[in-house]
GROMACS .gro file of C-alpha atoms in nm:
model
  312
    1UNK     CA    1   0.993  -8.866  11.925
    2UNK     CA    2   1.039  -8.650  12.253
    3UNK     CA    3   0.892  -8.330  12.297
    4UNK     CA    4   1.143  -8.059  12.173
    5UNK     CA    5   1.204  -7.803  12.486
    6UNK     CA    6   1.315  -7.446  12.381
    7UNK     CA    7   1.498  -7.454  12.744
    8UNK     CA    8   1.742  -7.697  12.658
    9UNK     CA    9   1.791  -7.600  12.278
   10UNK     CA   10   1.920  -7.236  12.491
   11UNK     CA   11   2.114  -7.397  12.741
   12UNK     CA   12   1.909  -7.234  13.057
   13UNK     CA   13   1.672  -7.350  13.290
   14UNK     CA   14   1.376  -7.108  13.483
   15UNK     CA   15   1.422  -7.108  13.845
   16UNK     CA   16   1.129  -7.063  14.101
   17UNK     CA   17   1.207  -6.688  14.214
   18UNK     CA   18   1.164  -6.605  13.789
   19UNK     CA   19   1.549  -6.584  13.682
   20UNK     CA   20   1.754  -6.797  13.442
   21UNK     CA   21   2.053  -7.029  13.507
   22UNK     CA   22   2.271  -7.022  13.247
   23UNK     CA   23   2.444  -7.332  13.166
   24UNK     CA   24   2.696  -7.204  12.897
   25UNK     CA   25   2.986  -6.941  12.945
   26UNK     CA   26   3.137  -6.852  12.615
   27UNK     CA   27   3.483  -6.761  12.627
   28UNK     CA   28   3.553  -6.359  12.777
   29UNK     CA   29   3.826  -6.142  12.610
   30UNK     CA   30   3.999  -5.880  12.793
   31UNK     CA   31   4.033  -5.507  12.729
   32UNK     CA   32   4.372  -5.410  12.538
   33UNK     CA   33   4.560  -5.133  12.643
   34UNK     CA   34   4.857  -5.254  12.443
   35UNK     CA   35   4.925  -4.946  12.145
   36UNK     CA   36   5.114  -5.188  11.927
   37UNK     CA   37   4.761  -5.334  11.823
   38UNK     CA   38   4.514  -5.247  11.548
   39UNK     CA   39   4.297  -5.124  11.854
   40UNK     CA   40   4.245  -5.046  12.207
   41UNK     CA   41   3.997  -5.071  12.428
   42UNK     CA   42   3.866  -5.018  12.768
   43UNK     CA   43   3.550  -5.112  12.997
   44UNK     CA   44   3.400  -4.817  13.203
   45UNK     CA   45   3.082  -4.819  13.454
   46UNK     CA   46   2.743  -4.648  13.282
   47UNK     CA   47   2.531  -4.718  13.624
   48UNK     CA   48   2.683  -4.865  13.936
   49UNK     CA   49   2.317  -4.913  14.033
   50UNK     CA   50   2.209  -5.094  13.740
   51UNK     CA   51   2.546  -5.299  13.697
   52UNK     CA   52   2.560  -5.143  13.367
   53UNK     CA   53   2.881  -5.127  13.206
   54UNK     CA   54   3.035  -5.056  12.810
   55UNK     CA   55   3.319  -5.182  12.650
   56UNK     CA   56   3.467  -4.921  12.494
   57UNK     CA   57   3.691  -4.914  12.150
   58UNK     CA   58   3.907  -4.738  11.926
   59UNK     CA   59   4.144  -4.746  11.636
   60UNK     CA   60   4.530  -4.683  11.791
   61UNK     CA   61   4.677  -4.525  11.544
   62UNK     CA   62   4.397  -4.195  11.541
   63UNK     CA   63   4.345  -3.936  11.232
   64UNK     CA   64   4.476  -3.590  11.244
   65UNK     CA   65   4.347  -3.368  11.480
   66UNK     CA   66   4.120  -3.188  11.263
   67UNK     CA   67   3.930  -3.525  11.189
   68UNK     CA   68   3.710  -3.688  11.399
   69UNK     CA   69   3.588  -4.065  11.417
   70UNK     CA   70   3.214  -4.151  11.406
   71UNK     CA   71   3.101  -4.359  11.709
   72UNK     CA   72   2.902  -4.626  11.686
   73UNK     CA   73   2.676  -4.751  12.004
   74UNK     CA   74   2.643  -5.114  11.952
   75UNK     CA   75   2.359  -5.375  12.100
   76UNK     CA   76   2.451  -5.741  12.139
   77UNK     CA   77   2.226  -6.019  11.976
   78UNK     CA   78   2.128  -6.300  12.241
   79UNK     CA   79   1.771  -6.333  12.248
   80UNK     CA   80   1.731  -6.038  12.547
   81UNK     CA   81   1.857  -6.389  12.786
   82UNK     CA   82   2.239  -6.405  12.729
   83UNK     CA   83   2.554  -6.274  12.574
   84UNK     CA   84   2.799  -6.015  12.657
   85UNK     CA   85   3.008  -5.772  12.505
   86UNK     CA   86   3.284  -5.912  12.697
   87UNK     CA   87   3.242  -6.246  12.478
   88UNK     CA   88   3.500  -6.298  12.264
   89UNK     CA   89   3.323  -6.381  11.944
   90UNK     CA   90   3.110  -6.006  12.008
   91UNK     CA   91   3.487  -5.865  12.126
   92UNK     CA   92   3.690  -5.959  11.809
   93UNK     CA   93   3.361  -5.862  11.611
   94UNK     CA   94   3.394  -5.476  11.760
   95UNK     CA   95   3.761  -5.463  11.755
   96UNK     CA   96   3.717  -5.561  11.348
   97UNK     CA   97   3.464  -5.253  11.330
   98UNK     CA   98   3.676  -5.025  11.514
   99UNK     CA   99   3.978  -5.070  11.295
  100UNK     CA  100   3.784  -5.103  10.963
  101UNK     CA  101   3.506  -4.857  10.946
  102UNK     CA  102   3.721  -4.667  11.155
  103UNK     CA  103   3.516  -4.588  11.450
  104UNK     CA  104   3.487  -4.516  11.872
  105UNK     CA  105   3.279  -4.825  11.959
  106UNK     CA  106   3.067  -4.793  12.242
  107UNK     CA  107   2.901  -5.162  12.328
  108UNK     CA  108   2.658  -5.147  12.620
  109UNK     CA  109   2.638  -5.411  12.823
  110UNK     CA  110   2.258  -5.381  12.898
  111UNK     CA  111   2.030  -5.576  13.144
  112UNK     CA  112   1.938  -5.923  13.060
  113UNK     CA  113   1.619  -6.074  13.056
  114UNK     CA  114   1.367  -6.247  13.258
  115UNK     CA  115   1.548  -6.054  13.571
  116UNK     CA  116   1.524  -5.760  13.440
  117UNK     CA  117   1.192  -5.771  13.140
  118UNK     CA  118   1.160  -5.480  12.859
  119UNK     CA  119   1.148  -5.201  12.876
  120UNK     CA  120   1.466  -5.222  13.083
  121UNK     CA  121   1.725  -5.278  12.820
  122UNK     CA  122   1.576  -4.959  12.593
  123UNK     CA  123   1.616  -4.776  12.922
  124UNK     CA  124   1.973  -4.880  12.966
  125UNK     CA  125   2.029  -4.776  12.603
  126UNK     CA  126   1.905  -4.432  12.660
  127UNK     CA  127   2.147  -4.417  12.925
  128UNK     CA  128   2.384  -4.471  12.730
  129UNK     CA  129   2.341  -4.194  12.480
  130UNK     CA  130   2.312  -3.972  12.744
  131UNK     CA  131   2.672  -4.073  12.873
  132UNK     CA  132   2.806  -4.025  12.529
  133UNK     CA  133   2.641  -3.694  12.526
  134UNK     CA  134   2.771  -3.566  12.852
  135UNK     CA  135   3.132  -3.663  12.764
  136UNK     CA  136   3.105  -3.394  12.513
  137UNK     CA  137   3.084  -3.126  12.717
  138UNK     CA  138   3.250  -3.251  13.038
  139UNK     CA  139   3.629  -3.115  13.088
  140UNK     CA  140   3.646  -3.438  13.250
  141UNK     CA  141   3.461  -3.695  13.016
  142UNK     CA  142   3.611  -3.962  12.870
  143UNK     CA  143   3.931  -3.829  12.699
  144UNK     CA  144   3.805  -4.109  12.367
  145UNK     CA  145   3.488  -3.939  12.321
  146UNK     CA  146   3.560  -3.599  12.379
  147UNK     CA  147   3.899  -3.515  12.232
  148UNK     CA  148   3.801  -3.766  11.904
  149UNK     CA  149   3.450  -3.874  11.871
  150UNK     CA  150   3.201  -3.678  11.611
  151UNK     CA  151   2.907  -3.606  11.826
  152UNK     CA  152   2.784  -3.519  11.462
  153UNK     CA  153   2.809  -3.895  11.347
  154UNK     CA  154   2.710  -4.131  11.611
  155UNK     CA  155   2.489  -4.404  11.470
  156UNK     CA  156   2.312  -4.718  11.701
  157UNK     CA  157   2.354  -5.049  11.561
  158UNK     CA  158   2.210  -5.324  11.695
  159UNK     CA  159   2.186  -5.727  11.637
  160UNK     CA  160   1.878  -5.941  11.674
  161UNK     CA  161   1.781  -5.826  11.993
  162UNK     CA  162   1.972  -5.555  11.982
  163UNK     CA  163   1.823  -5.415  11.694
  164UNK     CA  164   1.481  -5.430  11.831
  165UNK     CA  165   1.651  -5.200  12.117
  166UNK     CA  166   1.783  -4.981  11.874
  167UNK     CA  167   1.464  -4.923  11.712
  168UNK     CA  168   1.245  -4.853  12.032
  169UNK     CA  169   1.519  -4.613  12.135
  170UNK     CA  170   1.569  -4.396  11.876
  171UNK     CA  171   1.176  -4.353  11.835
  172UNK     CA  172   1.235  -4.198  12.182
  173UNK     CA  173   1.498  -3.964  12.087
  174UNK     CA  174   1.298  -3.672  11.980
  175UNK     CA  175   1.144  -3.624  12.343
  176UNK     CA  176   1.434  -3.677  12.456
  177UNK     CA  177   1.641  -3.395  12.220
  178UNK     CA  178   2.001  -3.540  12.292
  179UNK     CA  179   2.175  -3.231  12.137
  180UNK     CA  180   2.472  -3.200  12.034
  181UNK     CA  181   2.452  -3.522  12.014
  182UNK     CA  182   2.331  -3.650  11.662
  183UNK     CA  183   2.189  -3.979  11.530
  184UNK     CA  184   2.323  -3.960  11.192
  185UNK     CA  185   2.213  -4.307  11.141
  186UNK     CA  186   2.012  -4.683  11.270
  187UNK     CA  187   2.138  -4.967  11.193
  188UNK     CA  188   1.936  -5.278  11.203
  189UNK     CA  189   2.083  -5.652  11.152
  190UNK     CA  190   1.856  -5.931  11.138
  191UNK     CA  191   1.587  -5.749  11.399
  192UNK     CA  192   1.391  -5.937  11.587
  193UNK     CA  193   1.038  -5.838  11.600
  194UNK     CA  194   0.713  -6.036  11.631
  195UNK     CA  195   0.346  -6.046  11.666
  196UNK     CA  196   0.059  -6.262  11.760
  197UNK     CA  197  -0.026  -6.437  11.381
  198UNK     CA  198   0.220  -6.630  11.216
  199UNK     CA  199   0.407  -6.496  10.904
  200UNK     CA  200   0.514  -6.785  10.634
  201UNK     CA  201   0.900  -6.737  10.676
  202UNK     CA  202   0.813  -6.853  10.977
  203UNK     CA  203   0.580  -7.143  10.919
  204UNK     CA  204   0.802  -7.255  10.656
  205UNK     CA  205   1.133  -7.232  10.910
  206UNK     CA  206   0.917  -7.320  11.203
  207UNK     CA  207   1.143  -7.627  11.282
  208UNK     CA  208   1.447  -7.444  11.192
  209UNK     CA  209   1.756  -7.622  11.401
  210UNK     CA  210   1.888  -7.256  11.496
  211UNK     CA  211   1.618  -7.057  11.576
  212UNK     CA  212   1.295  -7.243  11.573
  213UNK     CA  213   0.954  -7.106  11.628
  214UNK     CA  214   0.873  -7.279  12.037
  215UNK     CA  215   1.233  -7.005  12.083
  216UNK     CA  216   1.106  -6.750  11.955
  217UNK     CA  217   0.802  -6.784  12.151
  218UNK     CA  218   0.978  -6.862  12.512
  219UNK     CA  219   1.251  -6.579  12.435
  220UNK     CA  220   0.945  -6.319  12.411
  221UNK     CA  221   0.767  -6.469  12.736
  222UNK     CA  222   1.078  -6.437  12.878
  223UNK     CA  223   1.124  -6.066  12.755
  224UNK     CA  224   0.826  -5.906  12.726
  225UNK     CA  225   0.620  -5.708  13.029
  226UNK     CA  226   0.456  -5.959  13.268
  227UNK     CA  227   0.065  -5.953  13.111
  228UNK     CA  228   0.145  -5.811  12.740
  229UNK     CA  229   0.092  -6.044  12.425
  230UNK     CA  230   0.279  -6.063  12.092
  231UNK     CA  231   0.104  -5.735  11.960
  232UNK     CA  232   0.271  -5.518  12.186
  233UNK     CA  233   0.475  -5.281  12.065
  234UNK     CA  234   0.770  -5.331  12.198
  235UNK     CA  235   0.756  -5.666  12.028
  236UNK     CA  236   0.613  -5.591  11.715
  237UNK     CA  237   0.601  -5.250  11.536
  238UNK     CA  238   0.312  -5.293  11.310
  239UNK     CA  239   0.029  -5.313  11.533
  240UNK     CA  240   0.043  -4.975  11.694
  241UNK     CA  241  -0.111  -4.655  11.451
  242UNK     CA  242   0.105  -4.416  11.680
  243UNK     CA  243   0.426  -4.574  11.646
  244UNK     CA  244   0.387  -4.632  11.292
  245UNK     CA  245   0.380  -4.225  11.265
  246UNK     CA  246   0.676  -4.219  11.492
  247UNK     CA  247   0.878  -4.419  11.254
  248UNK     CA  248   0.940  -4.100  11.021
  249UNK     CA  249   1.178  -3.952  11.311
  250UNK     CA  250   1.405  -4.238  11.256
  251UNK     CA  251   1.610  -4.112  10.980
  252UNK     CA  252   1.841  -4.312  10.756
  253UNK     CA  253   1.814  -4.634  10.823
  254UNK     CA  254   2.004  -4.993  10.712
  255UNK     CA  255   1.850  -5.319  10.722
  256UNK     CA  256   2.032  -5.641  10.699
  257UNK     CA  257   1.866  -6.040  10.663
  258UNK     CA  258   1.898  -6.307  10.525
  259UNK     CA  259   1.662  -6.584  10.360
  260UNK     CA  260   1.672  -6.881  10.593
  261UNK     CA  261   1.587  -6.667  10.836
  262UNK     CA  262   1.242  -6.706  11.018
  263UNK     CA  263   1.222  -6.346  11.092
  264UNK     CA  264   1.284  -6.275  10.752
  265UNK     CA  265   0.875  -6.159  10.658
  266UNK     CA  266   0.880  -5.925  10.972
  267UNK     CA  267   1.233  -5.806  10.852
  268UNK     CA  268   1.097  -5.724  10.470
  269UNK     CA  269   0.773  -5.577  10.605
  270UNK     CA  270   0.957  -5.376  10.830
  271UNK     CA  271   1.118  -5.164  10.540
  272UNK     CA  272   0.856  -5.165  10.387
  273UNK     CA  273   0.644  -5.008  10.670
  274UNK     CA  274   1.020  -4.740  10.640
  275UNK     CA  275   0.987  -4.651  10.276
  276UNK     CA  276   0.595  -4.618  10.292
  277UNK     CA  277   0.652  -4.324  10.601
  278UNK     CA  278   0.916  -4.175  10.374
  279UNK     CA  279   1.196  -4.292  10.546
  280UNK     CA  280   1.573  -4.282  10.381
  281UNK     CA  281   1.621  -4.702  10.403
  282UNK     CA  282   1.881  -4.901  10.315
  283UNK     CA  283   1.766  -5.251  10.275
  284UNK     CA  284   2.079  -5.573  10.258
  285UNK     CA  285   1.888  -5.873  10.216
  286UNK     CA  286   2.057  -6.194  10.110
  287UNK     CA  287   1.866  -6.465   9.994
  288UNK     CA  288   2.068  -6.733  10.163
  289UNK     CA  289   2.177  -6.794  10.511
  290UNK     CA  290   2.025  -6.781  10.870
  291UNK     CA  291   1.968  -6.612  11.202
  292UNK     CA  292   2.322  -6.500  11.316
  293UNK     CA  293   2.513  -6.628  11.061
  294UNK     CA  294   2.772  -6.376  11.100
  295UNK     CA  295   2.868  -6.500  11.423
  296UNK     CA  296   3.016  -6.781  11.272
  297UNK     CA  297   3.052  -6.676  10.939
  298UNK     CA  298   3.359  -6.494  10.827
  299UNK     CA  299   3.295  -6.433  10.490
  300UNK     CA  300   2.911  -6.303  10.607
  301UNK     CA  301   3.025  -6.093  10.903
  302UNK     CA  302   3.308  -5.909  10.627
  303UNK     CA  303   3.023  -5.834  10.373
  304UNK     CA  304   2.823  -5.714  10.672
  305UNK     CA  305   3.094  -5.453  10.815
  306UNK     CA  306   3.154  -5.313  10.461
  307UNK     CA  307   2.770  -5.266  10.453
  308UNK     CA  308   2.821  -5.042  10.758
  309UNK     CA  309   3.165  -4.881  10.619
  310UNK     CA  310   2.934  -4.785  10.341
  311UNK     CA  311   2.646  -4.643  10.570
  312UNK     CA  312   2.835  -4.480  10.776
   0.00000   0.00000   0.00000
């Protein structure tokens, strides 16, 4: 049997100067400015230097004036390596959310991974909160934001990936005291932590055909500062005292997994780290199902948008 190779289950291959080529290009989407759909939606620049960008959404046919829509800043899954927001399958997925919940969607297209290692993308989320914030108070911000998002209600949701960067940034928002903006709420979906010793979700699922352990492992090399190991804790939250205490700043959180998942021990202990630090948590688990199903599953991806309908 040949020697399974985490590069080619991801499509990419590790170039000499330490970046990625990326073999697959999912189909792109484009904005919609067109009123006579559910939603529009439009791209604007977060940092020219960092070639970091958001895609931008809301419902067309807005409340009355007196009522505002929640935003929700939303993380794309992809391992840290690939995916965009511009991605169909992660466009029609915001669009959905914008309509339904009904929300301003703010997806941040962060800073991939090995070019650009943690804690880049947590820094590129920051940024973004800080945009939002500014908007608020800017006679010139973004019309969306300012004239009918809730400063009040913004929540960060993230996937995988995304919800480890969602985590690690809002245990950074007390020092950073983003007033008026509020997190109201965190949103987690399937997050993808880790550490050095083995959990048995994920010796059971080690050779599972999604998202089998050798991934996991390159993903983090790939990820992860140059010289750090699997307890770090950017990678995995229960090995460090001092972010454990942190934790209580988080406020309400939800946490969605599912059982075939090989995360799905870090996921459990996770809340369970929450609820011991007194922290209002919301925990979704379905006992069948794997990494990302929701991508691809309709009937998943529904249940998990009236989860957040009902969180937020």
């Amino acid at each position: 049997m040949s020697k399974f190779d985490p590069y080619d289950h991801l499509n990419v291959s590790l170039n000499e100067n330490g970046s990625l080529t990326r073999y697959v290009k999912l189909p792109t989407s484009a904005v919609n400015s067109d009123s006579s759909q559910a939603v529009l939606s439009k791209d604007v620049t977060l940092s020219a230097e960092k070639k970091t960008w958001m895609r931008i959404y809301r419902p067309s046919k807005l409340p009355t004036s007196a009522t505002r829509l929640p935003i929700i800043l939303y993380f794309h899954p992809g391992g840290w390596i690939q995916m965009s927001v511009a991605e169909s399958i992660i466009h029609e997925s915001n669009n959905r959310m914008s309509a339904q919940v009904p929300s301003i969607v703010v997806a941040v297209e962060f800073r991939l991974a090995p070019e650009h290692r943690l804690p880049a993308q947590y820094e590129d989320a920051m940024d973004a909160i800080v945009w939002v914030k500014n908007q608020a108070s800017d006679q010139n911000g973004d019309q969306w934001i300012r004239d009918h998002g809730d400063l009040n209600r913004c929540y960060l949701y993230g996937v995988s990936c995304g919800s480890n960067i969602v985590y690690n940034t809002a245990l950074k928002l007390p020092e950073m005291r983003p007033q008026p903006l509020k997190i109201a709420g965190t949103i987690l979906n399937q997050p993808f932590f880790g550490g050095k010793k083995r959990t048995k979700s994920e010796l059971k699922l080690a050779t599972d055909p999604y998202f089998p352990l050798p991934v996991h492992d390159l993903l983090w090399e790939l990820a992860l500062p140059v010289g750090t190991e699997r307890d770090h804790r950017f990678c995995n939250p229960m090995a460090d005292p001092a972010v454990k205490d942190k934790v209580r700043n988080l406020g309400k959180c939800l946490v969605i997994g599912f059982g075939g998942d090989p995360l799905l021990d870090r996921q459990q202990e996770f809340v369970q780290l929450l609820v011991e630090r007194g922290v209002q948590v919301e925990a979704r688990f379905d006992d069948v199902g794997f990494h990302n199903i929701d991508l691809i599953d309709n009937r998943r991806a529904t249940a998990i948008l009236n989860f957040i309908k009902e969180f937020v």
